[in-house]
Short mmCIF file of C-alpha atoms and ligand atoms in Angstrom, two decimals:
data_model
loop_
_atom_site.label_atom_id
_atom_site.label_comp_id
_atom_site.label_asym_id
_atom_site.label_seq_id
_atom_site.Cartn_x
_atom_site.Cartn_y
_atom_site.Cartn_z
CA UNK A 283 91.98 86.49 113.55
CA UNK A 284 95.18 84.54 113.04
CA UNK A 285 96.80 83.68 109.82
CA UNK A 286 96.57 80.23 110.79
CA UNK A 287 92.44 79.92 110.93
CA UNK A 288 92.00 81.87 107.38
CA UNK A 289 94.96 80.52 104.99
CA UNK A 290 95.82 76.88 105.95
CA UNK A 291 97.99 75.60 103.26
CA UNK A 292 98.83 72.15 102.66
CA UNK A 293 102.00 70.49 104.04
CA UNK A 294 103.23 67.25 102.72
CA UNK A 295 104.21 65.50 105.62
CA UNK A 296 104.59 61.70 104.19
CA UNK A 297 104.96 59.23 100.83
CA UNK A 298 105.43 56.03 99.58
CA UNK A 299 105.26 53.93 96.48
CA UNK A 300 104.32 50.62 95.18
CA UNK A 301 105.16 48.58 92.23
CA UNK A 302 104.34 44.65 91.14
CA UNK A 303 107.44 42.38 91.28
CA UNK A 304 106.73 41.10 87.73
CA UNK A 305 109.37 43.13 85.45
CA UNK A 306 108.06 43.19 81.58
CA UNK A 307 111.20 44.13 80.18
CA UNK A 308 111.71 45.76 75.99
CA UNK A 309 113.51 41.89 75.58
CA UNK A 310 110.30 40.25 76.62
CA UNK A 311 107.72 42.61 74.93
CA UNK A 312 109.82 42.11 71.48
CA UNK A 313 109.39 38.49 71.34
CA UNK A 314 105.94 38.70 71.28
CA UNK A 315 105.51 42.16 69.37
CA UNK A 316 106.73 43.96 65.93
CA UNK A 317 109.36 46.04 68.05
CA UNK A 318 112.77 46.14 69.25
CA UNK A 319 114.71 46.78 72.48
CA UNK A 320 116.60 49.77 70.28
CA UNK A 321 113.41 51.01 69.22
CA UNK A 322 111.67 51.63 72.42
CA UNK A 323 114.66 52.94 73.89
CA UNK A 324 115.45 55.43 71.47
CA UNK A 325 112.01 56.79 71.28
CA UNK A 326 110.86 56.23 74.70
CA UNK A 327 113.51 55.87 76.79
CA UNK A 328 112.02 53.11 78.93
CA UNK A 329 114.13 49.93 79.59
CA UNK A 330 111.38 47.74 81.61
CA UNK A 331 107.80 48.24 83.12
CA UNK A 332 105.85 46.62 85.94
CA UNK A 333 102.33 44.34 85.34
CA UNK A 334 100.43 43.29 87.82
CA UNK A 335 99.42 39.66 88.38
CA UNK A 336 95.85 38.54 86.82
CA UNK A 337 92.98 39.17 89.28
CA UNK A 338 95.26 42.01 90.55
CA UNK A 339 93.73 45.47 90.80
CA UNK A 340 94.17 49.41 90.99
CA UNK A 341 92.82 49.30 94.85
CA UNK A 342 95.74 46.75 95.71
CA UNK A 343 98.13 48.69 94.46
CA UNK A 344 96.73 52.04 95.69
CA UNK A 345 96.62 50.13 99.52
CA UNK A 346 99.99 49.12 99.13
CA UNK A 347 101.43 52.60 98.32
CA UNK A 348 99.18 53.84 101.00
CA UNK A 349 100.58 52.25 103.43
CA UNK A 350 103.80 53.12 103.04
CA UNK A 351 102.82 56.67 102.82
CA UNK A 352 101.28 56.47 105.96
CA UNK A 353 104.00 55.27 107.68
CA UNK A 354 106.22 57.87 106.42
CA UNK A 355 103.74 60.38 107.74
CA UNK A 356 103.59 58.70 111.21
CA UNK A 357 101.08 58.16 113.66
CA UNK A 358 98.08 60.82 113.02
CA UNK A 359 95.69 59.12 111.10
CA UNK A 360 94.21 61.11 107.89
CA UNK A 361 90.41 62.03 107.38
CA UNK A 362 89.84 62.05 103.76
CA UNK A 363 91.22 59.75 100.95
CA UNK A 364 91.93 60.62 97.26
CA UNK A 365 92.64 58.09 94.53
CA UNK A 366 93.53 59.62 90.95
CA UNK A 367 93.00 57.01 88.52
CA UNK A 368 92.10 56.11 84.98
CA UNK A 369 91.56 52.51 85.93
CA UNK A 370 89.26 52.11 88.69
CA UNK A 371 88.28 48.73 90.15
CA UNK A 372 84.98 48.92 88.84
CA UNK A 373 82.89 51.81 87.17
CA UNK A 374 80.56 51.72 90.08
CA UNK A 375 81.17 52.21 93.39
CA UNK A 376 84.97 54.73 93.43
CA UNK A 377 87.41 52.99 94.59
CA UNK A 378 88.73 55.09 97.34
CA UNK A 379 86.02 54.31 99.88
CA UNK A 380 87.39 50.85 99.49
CA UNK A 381 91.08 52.17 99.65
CA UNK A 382 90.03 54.00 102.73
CA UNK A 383 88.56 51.07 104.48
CA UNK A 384 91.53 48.29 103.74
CA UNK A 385 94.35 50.85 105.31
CA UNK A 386 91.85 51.06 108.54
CA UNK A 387 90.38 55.01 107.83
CA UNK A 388 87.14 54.32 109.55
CA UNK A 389 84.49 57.02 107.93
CA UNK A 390 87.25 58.90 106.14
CA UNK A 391 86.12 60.87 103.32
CA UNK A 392 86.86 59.23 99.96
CA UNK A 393 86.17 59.76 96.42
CA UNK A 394 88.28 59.22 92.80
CA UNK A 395 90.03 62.11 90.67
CA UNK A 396 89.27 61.26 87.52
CA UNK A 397 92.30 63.13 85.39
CA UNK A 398 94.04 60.19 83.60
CA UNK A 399 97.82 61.41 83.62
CA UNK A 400 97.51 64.58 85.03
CA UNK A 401 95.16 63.42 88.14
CA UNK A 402 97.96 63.65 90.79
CA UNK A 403 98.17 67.24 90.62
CA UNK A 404 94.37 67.63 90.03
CA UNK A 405 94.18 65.86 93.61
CA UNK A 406 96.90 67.39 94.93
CA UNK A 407 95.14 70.72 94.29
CA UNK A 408 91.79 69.37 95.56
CA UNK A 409 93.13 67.90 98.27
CA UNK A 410 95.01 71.50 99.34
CA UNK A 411 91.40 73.00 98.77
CA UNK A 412 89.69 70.65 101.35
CA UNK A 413 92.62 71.67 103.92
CA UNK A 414 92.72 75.44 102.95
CA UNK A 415 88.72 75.55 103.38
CA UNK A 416 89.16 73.51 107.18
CA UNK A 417 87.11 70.40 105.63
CA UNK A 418 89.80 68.04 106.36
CA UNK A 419 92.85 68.14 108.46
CA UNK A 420 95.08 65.45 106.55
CA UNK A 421 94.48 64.07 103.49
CA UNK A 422 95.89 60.70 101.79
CA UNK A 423 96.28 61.40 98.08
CA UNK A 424 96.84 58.18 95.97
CA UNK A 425 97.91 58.18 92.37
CA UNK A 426 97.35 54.65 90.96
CA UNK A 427 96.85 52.81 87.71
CA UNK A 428 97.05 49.72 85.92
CA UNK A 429 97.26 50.18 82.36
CA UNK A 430 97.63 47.34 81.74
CA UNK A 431 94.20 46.53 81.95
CA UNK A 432 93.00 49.07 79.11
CA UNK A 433 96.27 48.42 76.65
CA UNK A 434 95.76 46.16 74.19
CA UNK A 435 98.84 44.10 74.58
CA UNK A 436 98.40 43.32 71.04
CA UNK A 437 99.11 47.14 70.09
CA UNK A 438 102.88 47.97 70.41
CA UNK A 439 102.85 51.36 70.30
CA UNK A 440 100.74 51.52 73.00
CA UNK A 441 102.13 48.02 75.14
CA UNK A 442 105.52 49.51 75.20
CA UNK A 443 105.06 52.66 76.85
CA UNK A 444 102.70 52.36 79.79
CA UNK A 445 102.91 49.90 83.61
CA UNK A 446 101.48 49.45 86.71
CA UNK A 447 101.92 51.06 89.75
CA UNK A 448 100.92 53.54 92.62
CA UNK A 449 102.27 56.73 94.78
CA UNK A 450 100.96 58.41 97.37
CA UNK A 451 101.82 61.14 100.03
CA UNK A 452 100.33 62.83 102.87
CA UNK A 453 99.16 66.25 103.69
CA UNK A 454 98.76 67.87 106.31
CA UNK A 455 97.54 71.30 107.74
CA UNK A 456 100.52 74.04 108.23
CA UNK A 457 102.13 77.22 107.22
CA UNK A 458 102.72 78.31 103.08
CA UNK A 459 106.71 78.86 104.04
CA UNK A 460 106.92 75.84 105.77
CA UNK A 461 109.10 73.37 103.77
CA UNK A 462 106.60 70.82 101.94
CA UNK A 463 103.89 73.28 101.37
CA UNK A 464 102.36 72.79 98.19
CA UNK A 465 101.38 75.71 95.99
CA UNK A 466 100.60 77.91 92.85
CA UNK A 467 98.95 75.31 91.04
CA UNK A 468 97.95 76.15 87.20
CA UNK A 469 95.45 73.81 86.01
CA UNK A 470 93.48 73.35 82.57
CA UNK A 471 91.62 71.00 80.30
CA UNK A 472 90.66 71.06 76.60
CA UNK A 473 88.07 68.53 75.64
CA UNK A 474 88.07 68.95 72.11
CA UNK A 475 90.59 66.74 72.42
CA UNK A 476 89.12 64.02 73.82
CA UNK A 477 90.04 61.28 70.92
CA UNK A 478 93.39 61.68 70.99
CA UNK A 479 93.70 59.42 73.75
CA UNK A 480 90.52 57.75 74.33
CA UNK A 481 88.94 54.23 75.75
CA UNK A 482 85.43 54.71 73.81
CA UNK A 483 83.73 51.99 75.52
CA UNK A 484 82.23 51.29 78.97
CA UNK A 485 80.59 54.53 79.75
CA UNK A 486 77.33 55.98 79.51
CA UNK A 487 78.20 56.93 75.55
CA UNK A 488 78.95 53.60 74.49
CA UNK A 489 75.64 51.87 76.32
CA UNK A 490 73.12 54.27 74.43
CA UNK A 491 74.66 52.15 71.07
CA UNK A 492 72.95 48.76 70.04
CA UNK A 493 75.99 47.00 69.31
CA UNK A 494 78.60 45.45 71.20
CA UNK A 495 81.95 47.64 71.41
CA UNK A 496 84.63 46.64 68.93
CA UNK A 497 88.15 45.19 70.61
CA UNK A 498 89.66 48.79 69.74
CA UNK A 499 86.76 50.38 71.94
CA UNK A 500 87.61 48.51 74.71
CA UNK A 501 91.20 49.15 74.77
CA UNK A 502 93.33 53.16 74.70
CA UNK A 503 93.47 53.80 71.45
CA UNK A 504 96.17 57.17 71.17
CA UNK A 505 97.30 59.03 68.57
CA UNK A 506 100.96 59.61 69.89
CA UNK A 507 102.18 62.70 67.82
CA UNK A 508 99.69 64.72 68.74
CA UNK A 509 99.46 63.68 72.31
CA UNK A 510 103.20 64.71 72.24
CA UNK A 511 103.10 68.14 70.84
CA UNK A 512 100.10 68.28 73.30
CA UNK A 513 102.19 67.24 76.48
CA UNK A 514 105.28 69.56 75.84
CA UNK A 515 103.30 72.63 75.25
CA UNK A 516 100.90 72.32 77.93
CA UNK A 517 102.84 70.98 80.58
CA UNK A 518 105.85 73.91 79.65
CA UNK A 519 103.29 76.53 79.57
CA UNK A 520 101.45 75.59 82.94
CA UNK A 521 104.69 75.17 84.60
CA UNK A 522 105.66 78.60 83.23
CA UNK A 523 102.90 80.10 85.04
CA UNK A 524 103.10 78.25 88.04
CA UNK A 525 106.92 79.60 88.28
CA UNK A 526 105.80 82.89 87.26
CA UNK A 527 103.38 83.01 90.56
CA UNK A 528 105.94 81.27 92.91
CA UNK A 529 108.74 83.64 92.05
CA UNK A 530 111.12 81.24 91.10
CA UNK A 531 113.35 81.31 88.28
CA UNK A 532 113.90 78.21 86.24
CA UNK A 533 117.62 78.13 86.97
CA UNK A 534 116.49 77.83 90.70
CA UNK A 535 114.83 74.60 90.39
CA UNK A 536 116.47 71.90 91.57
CA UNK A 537 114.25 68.85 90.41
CA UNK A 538 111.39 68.94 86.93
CA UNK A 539 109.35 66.25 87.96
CA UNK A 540 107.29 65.83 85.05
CA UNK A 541 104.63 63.09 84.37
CA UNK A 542 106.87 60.34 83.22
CA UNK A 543 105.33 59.61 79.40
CA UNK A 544 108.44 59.79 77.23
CA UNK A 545 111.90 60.36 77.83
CA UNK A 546 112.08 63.05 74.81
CA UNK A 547 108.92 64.84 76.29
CA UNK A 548 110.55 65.40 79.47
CA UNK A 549 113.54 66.76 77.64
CA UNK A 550 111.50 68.75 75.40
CA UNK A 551 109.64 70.35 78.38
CA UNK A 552 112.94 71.06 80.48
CA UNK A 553 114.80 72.65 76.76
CA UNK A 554 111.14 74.98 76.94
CA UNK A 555 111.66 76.07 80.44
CA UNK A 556 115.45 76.48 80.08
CA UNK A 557 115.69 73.28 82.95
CA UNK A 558 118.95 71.04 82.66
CA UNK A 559 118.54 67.54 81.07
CA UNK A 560 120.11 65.95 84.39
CA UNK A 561 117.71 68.01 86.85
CA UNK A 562 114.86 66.37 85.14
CA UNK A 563 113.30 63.15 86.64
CA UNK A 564 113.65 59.99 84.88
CA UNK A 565 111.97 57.81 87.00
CA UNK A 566 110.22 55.80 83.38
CA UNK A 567 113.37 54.26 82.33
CA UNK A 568 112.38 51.11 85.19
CA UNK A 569 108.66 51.90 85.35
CA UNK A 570 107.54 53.15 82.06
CA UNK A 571 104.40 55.29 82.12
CA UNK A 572 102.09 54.62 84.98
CA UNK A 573 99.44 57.05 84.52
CA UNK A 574 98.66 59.21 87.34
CA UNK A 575 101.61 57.48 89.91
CA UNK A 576 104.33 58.26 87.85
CA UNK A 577 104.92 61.97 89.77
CA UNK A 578 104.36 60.48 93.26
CA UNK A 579 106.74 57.37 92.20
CA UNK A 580 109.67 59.53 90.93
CA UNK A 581 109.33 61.85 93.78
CA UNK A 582 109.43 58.44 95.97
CA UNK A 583 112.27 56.95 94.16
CA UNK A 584 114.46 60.25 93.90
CA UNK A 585 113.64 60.76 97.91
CA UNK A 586 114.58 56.85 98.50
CA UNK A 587 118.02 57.46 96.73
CA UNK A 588 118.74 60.37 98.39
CA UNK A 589 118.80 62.37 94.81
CA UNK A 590 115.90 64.65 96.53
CA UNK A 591 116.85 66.96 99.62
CA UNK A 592 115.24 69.00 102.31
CA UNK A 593 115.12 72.09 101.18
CA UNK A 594 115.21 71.39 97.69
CA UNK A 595 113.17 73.24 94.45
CA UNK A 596 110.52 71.05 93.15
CA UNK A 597 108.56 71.77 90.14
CA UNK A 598 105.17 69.14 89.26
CA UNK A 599 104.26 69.22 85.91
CA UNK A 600 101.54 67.01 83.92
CA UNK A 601 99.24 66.18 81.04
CA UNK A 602 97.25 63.40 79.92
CA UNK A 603 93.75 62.57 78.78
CA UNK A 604 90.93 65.21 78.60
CA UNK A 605 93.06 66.30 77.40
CA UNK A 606 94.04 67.84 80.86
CA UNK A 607 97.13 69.44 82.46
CA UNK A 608 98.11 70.57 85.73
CA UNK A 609 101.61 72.20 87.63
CA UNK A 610 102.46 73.20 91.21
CA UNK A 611 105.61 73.76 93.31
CA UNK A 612 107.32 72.89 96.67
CA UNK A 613 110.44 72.90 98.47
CA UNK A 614 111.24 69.51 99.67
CA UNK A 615 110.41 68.81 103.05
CA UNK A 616 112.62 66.40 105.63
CA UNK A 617 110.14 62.95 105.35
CA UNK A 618 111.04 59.67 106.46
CA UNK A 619 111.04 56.80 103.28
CA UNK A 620 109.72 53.63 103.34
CA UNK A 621 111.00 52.21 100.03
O1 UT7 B 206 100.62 59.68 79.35
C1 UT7 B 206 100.24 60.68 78.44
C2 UT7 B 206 99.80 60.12 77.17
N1 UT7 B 206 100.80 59.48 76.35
C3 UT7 B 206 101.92 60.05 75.87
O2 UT7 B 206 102.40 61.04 76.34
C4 UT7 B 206 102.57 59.41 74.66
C5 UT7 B 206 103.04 60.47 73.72
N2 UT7 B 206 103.59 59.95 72.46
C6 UT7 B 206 104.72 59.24 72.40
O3 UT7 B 206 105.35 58.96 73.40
C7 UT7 B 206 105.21 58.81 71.03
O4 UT7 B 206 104.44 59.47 70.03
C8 UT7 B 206 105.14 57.28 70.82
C9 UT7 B 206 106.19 56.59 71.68
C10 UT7 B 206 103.75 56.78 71.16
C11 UT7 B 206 105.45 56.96 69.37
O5 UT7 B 206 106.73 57.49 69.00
P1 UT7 B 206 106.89 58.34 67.66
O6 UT7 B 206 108.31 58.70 67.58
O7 UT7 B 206 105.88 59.45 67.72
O8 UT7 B 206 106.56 57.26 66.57
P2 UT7 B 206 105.42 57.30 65.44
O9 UT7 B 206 104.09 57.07 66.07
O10 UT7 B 206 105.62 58.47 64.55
O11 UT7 B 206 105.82 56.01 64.62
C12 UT7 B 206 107.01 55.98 63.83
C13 UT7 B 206 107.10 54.58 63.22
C14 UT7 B 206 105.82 54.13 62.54
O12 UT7 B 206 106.19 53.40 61.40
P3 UT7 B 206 106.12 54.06 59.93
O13 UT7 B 206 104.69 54.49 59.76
O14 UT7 B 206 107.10 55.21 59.98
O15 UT7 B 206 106.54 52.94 59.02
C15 UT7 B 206 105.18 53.22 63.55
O16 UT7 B 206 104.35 52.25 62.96
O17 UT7 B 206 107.36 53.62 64.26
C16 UT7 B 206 106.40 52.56 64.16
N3 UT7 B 206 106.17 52.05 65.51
C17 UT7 B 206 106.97 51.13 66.05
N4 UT7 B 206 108.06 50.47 65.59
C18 UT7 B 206 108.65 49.58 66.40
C19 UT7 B 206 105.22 52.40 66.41
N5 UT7 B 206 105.38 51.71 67.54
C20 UT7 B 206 106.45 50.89 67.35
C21 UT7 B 206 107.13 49.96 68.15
N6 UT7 B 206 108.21 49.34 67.64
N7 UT7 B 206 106.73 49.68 69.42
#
């Protein structure tokens, strides 16, 4: 039998990103909120975020960055559709079926990753799965939130940090050396922490209550500190391991692209691994947090501007809610950008 028909591997073959015009910047947010441009810089390191319009959703966005992706990836149409998201449309139906059926994928496979900030690489992984196993040939993976519909814009530790915004890229079927081919993921959860960051309301929890949910409940409530000691431990270790099985040696990484929640947990996770500061993706500075498209956004942006080469070392790391955490590598492959 050929190596081909037992061990697929995954091949990422397109991607694309999408952001709202409307810039929120630290200037506007302090007008409004006990906070400062100074102070959200210096702990943050994000300069300006992206909202979406009212009436706006995740699937627009998700569509939008779709579509770019799959022009990147050309003509072959893919057969199953991923969206990672902590802000679906609705809680009922997913919102990928829709996805698939506004970009045109007639009876394409579709179903949410439900991950928060880690989701990408959970449906990165499950998306490498479906192609390993033959289920699907080429896979659309979308990372999109908008956070701003669970932040209470009244909280300003929370309003500062997170935006709006989608990435996606393409997989394909191919060969584990080939250039693009995703691998060695390390993934893990811990749900005992499950109120550090936490919207309590609108699930099957809250409904079994006879009272209506407070304005807290409705909105992420987070308890930052921890969340942070959380994120650099979990997303160093994973991508430890994930190094460990791909062979690689830190110094041989060319780009860290770690979820994009703070500018001192990236840092802080590159100073663990032994990763220069200025190999370290800093896509947040213009998009703040954006849940589970901030990885496929910074690898978008750094491909766009040319900062990310074929050929090049790339190590995924992330964490979020759950909590959950995932990692993976790749060497860059040649892709055509639509940004
Ligand atoms: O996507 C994955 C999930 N999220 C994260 O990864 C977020 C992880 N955590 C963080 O990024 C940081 O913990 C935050 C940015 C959320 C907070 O930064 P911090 O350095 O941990 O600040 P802190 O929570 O310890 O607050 C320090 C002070 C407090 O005042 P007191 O108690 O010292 O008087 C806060 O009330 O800063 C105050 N503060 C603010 N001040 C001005 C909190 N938010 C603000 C603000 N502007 N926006």
């Amino acid at each position: 039998m050929s190596r081909r028909s037992t061990a697929r591997a995954a091949v990422l073959c397109g991607i694309g990103g999408w952001v709202p015009p409307r810039v929120v910047t630290n200037e506007e947010l302090s007008q409004r909120l006990a906070t400062t441009d100074e102070w959200i810089t210096t702990r943050t390191g994000i300069r300006e975020r992206r909202f979406v319009e009212p009436g706006e959703a995740t699937s627009d966005l998700a569509v939008a960055a779709g579509t770019r992706a799959l022009r990147s990836a050309g003509a072959v149409a893919p057969d199953a559709v991923l969206v990672s998201t902590a802000t679906p449309d609705r809680p009922l139906p997913a919102t990928a079926p829709l996805v698939a059926s506004r970009l045109g994928l007639r009876d394409a496979a579709a179903f949410d990753v439900a991950a928060a900030c880690s989701g990408f690489v959970y449906a990165l992984a499950t998306a490498a799965g479906m192609i390993s196993t033959g289920a699907s040939r080429r896979v659309l993976v979308i990372g999109a939130d908008v956070y701003s519909s669970i932040v209470d814009p009244e909280d300003r530790t929370n309003a500062i940090i997170f935006g709006d915004g989608a990435g996606a890229v393409v997989l394909r079927a191919g060969e584990d050396d080939e250039p693009g081919a995703v691998g060695h993921f390390v993934l893990g959860s811990d749900g005992t922490g499950e109120d550090l960051a936490i919207v309590a309301a609108g699930g099957s929890r809250q409904r079994t209550t006879d009272r209506s949910p407070t304005r807290a409940e409705q909105h992420l409530e987070m308890q930052g500190k921890k969340i942070f000691r959380h994120a650099v431990t979990r997303m160093s270790g994973s991508a430890r391991q994930s190094l460990a099985a791909a062979g690689w040696k830190p110094e041989e990484v060319d780009h860290l692209v770690a979820h994009q929640a703070n500018l001192r947990i990236l840092q802080s996770v590159a100073d663990e691994l032994g990763i220069d500061h200025e190999r370290c993706a800093r896509h947040l500075v213009d998009v703040g947090n954006t849940g589970a498209a901030s990885i496929p956004l910074a690898l978008d942006a750094a491909a766009a501007n040319g900062e990310l080469r074929p050929g090049q070392r790339v190590l995924l790391t992330a964490f979020g809610a759950g909590l959950a955490w995932g990692s993976c590598v790749l060497r860059w492959p040649d892709l055509a950008t639509t940004t």
